[in-house]
Amino acid sequence: VTLPHPTPYEMSDAPDSAMVPMAATQVELGGWSHQGGGGGSLHSCQYQELQVFLNLLEHNFLQEFLSKDPCFQISDKYLLAMVLVYFRRANLKLSEYTRSNLFLALYLANDMEEDLEDPKCVIFPWALGKHWRHQVVDFLHQRDKLWARMGFRAVVSRQCCEEVMAKEPSHWAWTRERHPHHGGAQRSCPKAL
């Protein structure tokens, strides 16, 4: 088994190799949970953010990562939509739409939505590389910095996720539908005597 190459995961202004620049295009979009207000330029900005995010998902490294989650347990369409909402809530610049920040946000989304701890740990080797075990504490610190930058607003409604997906409804990322037997809360309750 070949581990992925290490990637820088610290939140920074420096773009990584998965950053794809985009030209702004004017399109009417809803507000999907951005901090602050805005007018027409906000709509253009939202479209640009969406396009940069979707292009980020096209990066070969991320494609390989996503292919290792065939049941979509850690990267289904809702968790991916949450990543974009987190990017917006943190007011990330387009240059910060990187695979490093994607892994931080995806881990946080899994923290928020998933009951099982083990599946999300698959993110560590991809985000941190071969010697990931030595870097987990710092990764979690970076996740907390992202969360703080979002104003500790990590809850994202299903409706908000669906609004994000509705902007490019035919994109392959939104076809990552989790099978019912992999969904829902996993709780163990004691049996009644």
PDB file of C-alpha atoms in Angstrom:
ATOM      1  CA  VAL A   1       0.000   0.000   0.000  1.00  0.00           C
ATOM      2  CA  THR A   2       1.436   3.337  -1.037  1.00  0.00           C
ATOM      3  CA  LEU A   3       0.640   6.245   1.228  1.00  0.00           C
ATOM      4  CA  PRO A   4      -0.167   9.578  -0.352  1.00  0.00           C
ATOM      5  CA  HIS A   5       2.485  12.272  -0.524  1.00  0.00           C
ATOM      6  CA  PRO A   6       2.459  14.669   2.418  1.00  0.00           C
ATOM      7  CA  THR A   7       0.684  17.947   1.935  1.00  0.00           C
ATOM      8  CA  PRO A   8       0.970  21.124   3.948  1.00  0.00           C
ATOM      9  CA  TYR A   9      -2.112  21.375   6.106  1.00  0.00           C
ATOM     10  CA  GLU A  10      -1.538  24.609   7.975  1.00  0.00           C
ATOM     11  CA  MET A  11      -3.988  27.345   7.115  1.00  0.00           C
ATOM     12  CA  SER A  12      -2.071  29.911   5.133  1.00  0.00           C
ATOM     13  CA  ASP A  13      -2.370  32.346   2.277  1.00  0.00           C
ATOM     14  CA  ALA A  14      -0.017  30.301   0.120  1.00  0.00           C
ATOM     15  CA  PRO A  15      -1.788  28.406  -2.644  1.00  0.00           C
ATOM     16  CA  ASP A  16      -1.038  24.715  -3.037  1.00  0.00           C
ATOM     17  CA  SER A  17      -0.871  22.790  -6.272  1.00  0.00           C
ATOM     18  CA  ALA A  18      -4.612  22.036  -6.194  1.00  0.00           C
ATOM     19  CA  MET A  19      -5.570  25.698  -6.509  1.00  0.00           C
ATOM     20  CA  VAL A  20      -7.181  26.516  -9.837  1.00  0.00           C
ATOM     21  CA  PRO A  21      -7.772  30.197 -10.643  1.00  0.00           C
ATOM     22  CA  MET A  22     -11.143  31.127 -12.095  1.00  0.00           C
ATOM     23  CA  ALA A  23     -12.535  34.195 -13.804  1.00  0.00           C
ATOM     24  CA  ALA A  24     -15.581  35.799 -12.209  1.00  0.00           C
ATOM     25  CA  THR A  25     -18.923  35.225 -13.901  1.00  0.00           C
ATOM     26  CA  GLN A  26     -22.190  36.935 -12.968  1.00  0.00           C
ATOM     27  CA  VAL A  27     -24.839  34.405 -11.911  1.00  0.00           C
ATOM     28  CA  GLU A  28     -27.790  34.770  -9.551  1.00  0.00           C
ATOM     29  CA  LEU A  29     -27.206  32.706  -6.390  1.00  0.00           C
ATOM     30  CA  GLY A  30     -28.796  32.451  -2.951  1.00  0.00           C
ATOM     31  CA  GLY A  31     -27.072  33.360   0.298  1.00  0.00           C
ATOM     32  CA  TRP A  32     -26.049  29.920   1.571  1.00  0.00           C
ATOM     33  CA  SER A  33     -24.762  30.933   4.934  1.00  0.00           C
ATOM     34  CA  HIS A  34     -22.043  33.489   4.180  1.00  0.00           C
ATOM     35  CA  GLN A  35     -21.033  35.838   6.977  1.00  0.00           C
ATOM     36  CA  GLY A  36     -21.990  39.406   6.197  1.00  0.00           C
ATOM     37  CA  GLY A  37     -24.363  40.756   3.584  1.00  0.00           C
ATOM     38  CA  GLY A  38     -23.874  41.807   0.023  1.00  0.00           C
ATOM     39  CA  GLY A  39     -25.446  42.700  -3.252  1.00  0.00           C
ATOM     40  CA  GLY A  40     -24.783  41.782  -6.854  1.00  0.00           C
ATOM     41  CA  SER A  41     -21.041  41.403  -6.397  1.00  0.00           C
ATOM     42  CA  LEU A  42     -21.727  38.792  -3.712  1.00  0.00           C
ATOM     43  CA  HIS A  43     -23.545  36.662  -6.289  1.00  0.00           C
ATOM     44  CA  SER A  44     -20.572  36.807  -8.625  1.00  0.00           C
ATOM     45  CA  CYS A  45     -18.261  36.019  -5.727  1.00  0.00           C
ATOM     46  CA  GLN A  46     -20.377  33.008  -4.693  1.00  0.00           C
ATOM     47  CA  TYR A  47     -20.291  31.641  -8.218  1.00  0.00           C
ATOM     48  CA  GLN A  48     -16.529  32.058  -8.355  1.00  0.00           C
ATOM     49  CA  GLU A  49     -16.128  30.357  -4.961  1.00  0.00           C
ATOM     50  CA  LEU A  50     -18.296  27.458  -6.108  1.00  0.00           C
ATOM     51  CA  GLN A  51     -16.339  27.032  -9.337  1.00  0.00           C
ATOM     52  CA  VAL A  52     -12.957  27.153  -7.574  1.00  0.00           C
ATOM     53  CA  PHE A  53     -14.238  24.611  -5.029  1.00  0.00           C
ATOM     54  CA  LEU A  54     -15.552  22.250  -7.718  1.00  0.00           C
ATOM     55  CA  ASN A  55     -12.282  22.582  -9.643  1.00  0.00           C
ATOM     56  CA  LEU A  56     -10.391  21.767  -6.452  1.00  0.00           C
ATOM     57  CA  LEU A  57     -12.307  18.483  -6.293  1.00  0.00           C
ATOM     58  CA  GLU A  58     -10.978  17.675  -9.791  1.00  0.00           C
ATOM     59  CA  HIS A  59      -7.364  17.599  -8.572  1.00  0.00           C
ATOM     60  CA  ASN A  60      -5.837  14.121  -9.128  1.00  0.00           C
ATOM     61  CA  PHE A  61      -4.786  13.788  -5.479  1.00  0.00           C
ATOM     62  CA  LEU A  62      -8.305  14.531  -4.258  1.00  0.00           C
ATOM     63  CA  GLN A  63      -9.829  12.283  -6.914  1.00  0.00           C
ATOM     64  CA  GLU A  64      -7.665   9.443  -5.614  1.00  0.00           C
ATOM     65  CA  PHE A  65      -8.680  10.222  -2.023  1.00  0.00           C
ATOM     66  CA  LEU A  66     -12.382  10.308  -2.924  1.00  0.00           C
ATOM     67  CA  SER A  67     -12.064   7.019  -4.825  1.00  0.00           C
ATOM     68  CA  LYS A  68     -10.890   5.365  -1.583  1.00  0.00           C
ATOM     69  CA  ASP A  69     -14.297   6.152  -0.038  1.00  0.00           C
ATOM     70  CA  PRO A  70     -16.570   4.069  -2.317  1.00  0.00           C
ATOM     71  CA  CYS A  71     -19.404   3.976   0.228  1.00  0.00           C
ATOM     72  CA  PHE A  72     -19.176   7.757   0.758  1.00  0.00           C
ATOM     73  CA  GLN A  73     -18.916   7.388   4.516  1.00  0.00           C
ATOM     74  CA  ILE A  74     -16.516  10.321   4.975  1.00  0.00           C
ATOM     75  CA  SER A  75     -17.129  12.278   1.778  1.00  0.00           C
ATOM     76  CA  ASP A  76     -20.748  12.056   0.691  1.00  0.00           C
ATOM     77  CA  LYS A  77     -22.445  14.947  -1.091  1.00  0.00           C
ATOM     78  CA  TYR A  78     -23.623  16.571   2.139  1.00  0.00           C
ATOM     79  CA  LEU A  79     -20.189  16.488   3.772  1.00  0.00           C
ATOM     80  CA  LEU A  80     -18.631  17.975   0.617  1.00  0.00           C
ATOM     81  CA  ALA A  81     -21.275  20.715   0.524  1.00  0.00           C
ATOM     82  CA  MET A  82     -20.490  21.436   4.183  1.00  0.00           C
ATOM     83  CA  VAL A  83     -16.842  21.964   3.260  1.00  0.00           C
ATOM     84  CA  LEU A  84     -17.805  24.765   0.876  1.00  0.00           C
ATOM     85  CA  VAL A  85     -20.106  26.322   3.485  1.00  0.00           C
ATOM     86  CA  TYR A  86     -17.215  26.189   5.971  1.00  0.00           C
ATOM     87  CA  PHE A  87     -14.893  27.872   3.458  1.00  0.00           C
ATOM     88  CA  ARG A  88     -17.444  30.652   3.068  1.00  0.00           C
ATOM     89  CA  ARG A  89     -18.114  31.010   6.797  1.00  0.00           C
ATOM     90  CA  ALA A  90     -14.371  31.293   7.421  1.00  0.00           C
ATOM     91  CA  ASN A  91     -14.178  33.955   4.693  1.00  0.00           C
ATOM     92  CA  LEU A  92     -11.353  32.057   2.992  1.00  0.00           C
ATOM     93  CA  LYS A  93      -9.773  33.823   0.058  1.00  0.00           C
ATOM     94  CA  LEU A  94      -9.850  31.903  -3.215  1.00  0.00           C
ATOM     95  CA  SER A  95      -6.121  31.275  -2.773  1.00  0.00           C
ATOM     96  CA  GLU A  96      -7.029  29.409   0.435  1.00  0.00           C
ATOM     97  CA  TYR A  97      -9.320  26.980  -1.398  1.00  0.00           C
ATOM     98  CA  THR A  98      -6.678  24.291  -1.137  1.00  0.00           C
ATOM     99  CA  ARG A  99      -6.676  20.574  -0.595  1.00  0.00           C
ATOM    100  CA  SER A 100      -5.045  21.180   2.808  1.00  0.00           C
ATOM    101  CA  ASN A 101      -7.971  23.316   3.942  1.00  0.00           C
ATOM    102  CA  LEU A 102     -10.393  20.884   2.319  1.00  0.00           C
ATOM    103  CA  PHE A 103      -9.058  18.086   4.532  1.00  0.00           C
ATOM    104  CA  LEU A 104      -9.356  20.278   7.643  1.00  0.00           C
ATOM    105  CA  ALA A 105     -12.935  21.250   6.776  1.00  0.00           C
ATOM    106  CA  LEU A 106     -13.913  17.702   5.798  1.00  0.00           C
ATOM    107  CA  TYR A 107     -12.589  16.395   9.098  1.00  0.00           C
ATOM    108  CA  LEU A 108     -14.583  19.068  10.951  1.00  0.00           C
ATOM    109  CA  ALA A 109     -17.715  18.182   8.952  1.00  0.00           C
ATOM    110  CA  ASN A 110     -17.247  14.548   9.953  1.00  0.00           C
ATOM    111  CA  ASP A 111     -16.796  15.621  13.584  1.00  0.00           C
ATOM    112  CA  MET A 112     -20.127  17.431  13.383  1.00  0.00           C
ATOM    113  CA  GLU A 113     -22.208  14.888  11.509  1.00  0.00           C
ATOM    114  CA  GLU A 114     -20.820  11.404  12.005  1.00  0.00           C
ATOM    115  CA  ASP A 115     -21.108   9.205  15.072  1.00  0.00           C
ATOM    116  CA  LEU A 116     -18.291   6.789  14.241  1.00  0.00           C
ATOM    117  CA  GLU A 117     -14.745   8.011  14.862  1.00  0.00           C
ATOM    118  CA  ASP A 118     -12.722   5.439  12.906  1.00  0.00           C
ATOM    119  CA  PRO A 119     -13.807   6.198   9.324  1.00  0.00           C
ATOM    120  CA  LYS A 120     -12.714   9.853   9.437  1.00  0.00           C
ATOM    121  CA  CYS A 121      -9.221   8.833  10.576  1.00  0.00           C
ATOM    122  CA  VAL A 122      -8.613   7.774   6.967  1.00  0.00           C
ATOM    123  CA  ILE A 123      -8.227  11.507   6.293  1.00  0.00           C
ATOM    124  CA  PHE A 124      -4.984  11.709   8.317  1.00  0.00           C
ATOM    125  CA  PRO A 125      -2.611   9.887   5.927  1.00  0.00           C
ATOM    126  CA  TRP A 126      -3.986  11.847   2.979  1.00  0.00           C
ATOM    127  CA  ALA A 127      -3.733  15.201   4.714  1.00  0.00           C
ATOM    128  CA  LEU A 128      -0.462  14.581   6.537  1.00  0.00           C
ATOM    129  CA  GLY A 129       1.471  12.029   4.488  1.00  0.00           C
ATOM    130  CA  LYS A 130       3.604   9.046   5.391  1.00  0.00           C
ATOM    131  CA  HIS A 131       4.502  10.115   8.943  1.00  0.00           C
ATOM    132  CA  TRP A 132       1.004  11.322   9.779  1.00  0.00           C
ATOM    133  CA  ARG A 133       0.915   9.906  13.314  1.00  0.00           C
ATOM    134  CA  HIS A 134       3.427  12.528  14.467  1.00  0.00           C
ATOM    135  CA  GLN A 135       1.339  15.385  13.073  1.00  0.00           C
ATOM    136  CA  VAL A 136      -2.213  14.578  14.215  1.00  0.00           C
ATOM    137  CA  VAL A 137      -2.148  16.922  17.220  1.00  0.00           C
ATOM    138  CA  ASP A 138      -1.092  19.851  15.036  1.00  0.00           C
ATOM    139  CA  PHE A 139      -3.711  18.920  12.417  1.00  0.00           C
ATOM    140  CA  LEU A 140      -6.415  19.002  15.087  1.00  0.00           C
ATOM    141  CA  HIS A 141      -5.096  22.388  16.239  1.00  0.00           C
ATOM    142  CA  GLN A 142      -5.408  23.649  12.645  1.00  0.00           C
ATOM    143  CA  ARG A 143      -8.954  22.258  12.492  1.00  0.00           C
ATOM    144  CA  ASP A 144      -9.765  24.244  15.622  1.00  0.00           C
ATOM    145  CA  LYS A 145      -8.272  27.393  14.061  1.00  0.00           C
ATOM    146  CA  LEU A 146     -10.545  26.930  11.041  1.00  0.00           C
ATOM    147  CA  TRP A 147     -13.520  26.394  13.361  1.00  0.00           C
ATOM    148  CA  ALA A 148     -12.647  29.587  15.265  1.00  0.00           C
ATOM    149  CA  ARG A 149     -12.284  31.478  11.993  1.00  0.00           C
ATOM    150  CA  MET A 150     -15.846  30.364  11.207  1.00  0.00           C
ATOM    151  CA  GLY A 151     -17.044  31.885  14.467  1.00  0.00           C
ATOM    152  CA  PHE A 152     -17.541  28.337  15.832  1.00  0.00           C
ATOM    153  CA  ARG A 153     -20.523  27.946  13.468  1.00  0.00           C
ATOM    154  CA  ALA A 154     -20.082  24.344  12.306  1.00  0.00           C
ATOM    155  CA  VAL A 155     -23.727  23.224  12.189  1.00  0.00           C
ATOM    156  CA  VAL A 156     -24.973  23.238   8.596  1.00  0.00           C
ATOM    157  CA  SER A 157     -28.584  22.430   7.808  1.00  0.00           C
ATOM    158  CA  ARG A 158     -29.588  19.936   5.163  1.00  0.00           C
ATOM    159  CA  GLN A 159     -31.411  22.771   3.401  1.00  0.00           C
ATOM    160  CA  CYS A 160     -28.219  24.822   3.243  1.00  0.00           C
ATOM    161  CA  CYS A 161     -26.351  21.846   1.726  1.00  0.00           C
ATOM    162  CA  GLU A 162     -29.119  21.373  -0.816  1.00  0.00           C
ATOM    163  CA  GLU A 163     -28.942  25.065  -1.767  1.00  0.00           C
ATOM    164  CA  VAL A 164     -25.218  24.659  -2.445  1.00  0.00           C
ATOM    165  CA  MET A 165     -25.821  21.568  -4.576  1.00  0.00           C
ATOM    166  CA  ALA A 166     -28.660  23.258  -6.478  1.00  0.00           C
ATOM    167  CA  LYS A 167     -26.216  25.815  -7.939  1.00  0.00           C
ATOM    168  CA  GLU A 168     -24.522  23.093 -10.059  1.00  0.00           C
ATOM    169  CA  PRO A 169     -26.970  20.199  -9.731  1.00  0.00           C
ATOM    170  CA  SER A 170     -25.380  17.988 -12.384  1.00  0.00           C
ATOM    171  CA  HIS A 171     -21.877  18.048 -10.874  1.00  0.00           C
ATOM    172  CA  TRP A 172     -20.544  14.563 -10.048  1.00  0.00           C
ATOM    173  CA  ALA A 173     -19.786  15.546  -6.417  1.00  0.00           C
ATOM    174  CA  TRP A 174     -23.502  15.770  -5.728  1.00  0.00           C
ATOM    175  CA  THR A 175     -24.039  12.185  -6.939  1.00  0.00           C
ATOM    176  CA  ARG A 176     -22.080  10.841  -3.970  1.00  0.00           C
ATOM    177  CA  GLU A 177     -25.210   9.498  -2.304  1.00  0.00           C
ATOM    178  CA  ARG A 178     -24.581   7.334   0.750  1.00  0.00           C
ATOM    179  CA  HIS A 179     -26.375   3.993   0.817  1.00  0.00           C
ATOM    180  CA  PRO A 180     -29.038   3.793   3.558  1.00  0.00           C
ATOM    181  CA  HIS A 181     -27.194   1.043   5.459  1.00  0.00           C
ATOM    182  CA  HIS A 182     -24.226   3.439   5.817  1.00  0.00           C
ATOM    183  CA  GLY A 183     -26.356   6.368   6.950  1.00  0.00           C
ATOM    184  CA  GLY A 184     -28.204   7.478  10.010  1.00  0.00           C
ATOM    185  CA  ALA A 185     -27.069   7.715  13.577  1.00  0.00           C
ATOM    186  CA  GLN A 186     -25.276   4.693  14.985  1.00  0.00           C
ATOM    187  CA  ARG A 187     -26.326   4.395  18.596  1.00  0.00           C
ATOM    188  CA  SER A 188     -26.108   1.463  20.952  1.00  0.00           C
ATOM    189  CA  CYS A 189     -28.804   1.475  23.598  1.00  0.00           C
ATOM    190  CA  PRO A 190     -28.902  -0.927  26.496  1.00  0.00           C
ATOM    191  CA  LYS A 191     -31.555  -3.622  26.158  1.00  0.00           C
ATOM    192  CA  ALA A 192     -34.484  -3.444  28.537  1.00  0.00           C
ATOM    193  CA  LEU A 193     -34.481  -6.167  31.147  1.00  0.00           C
TER     194      LEU A 193
END
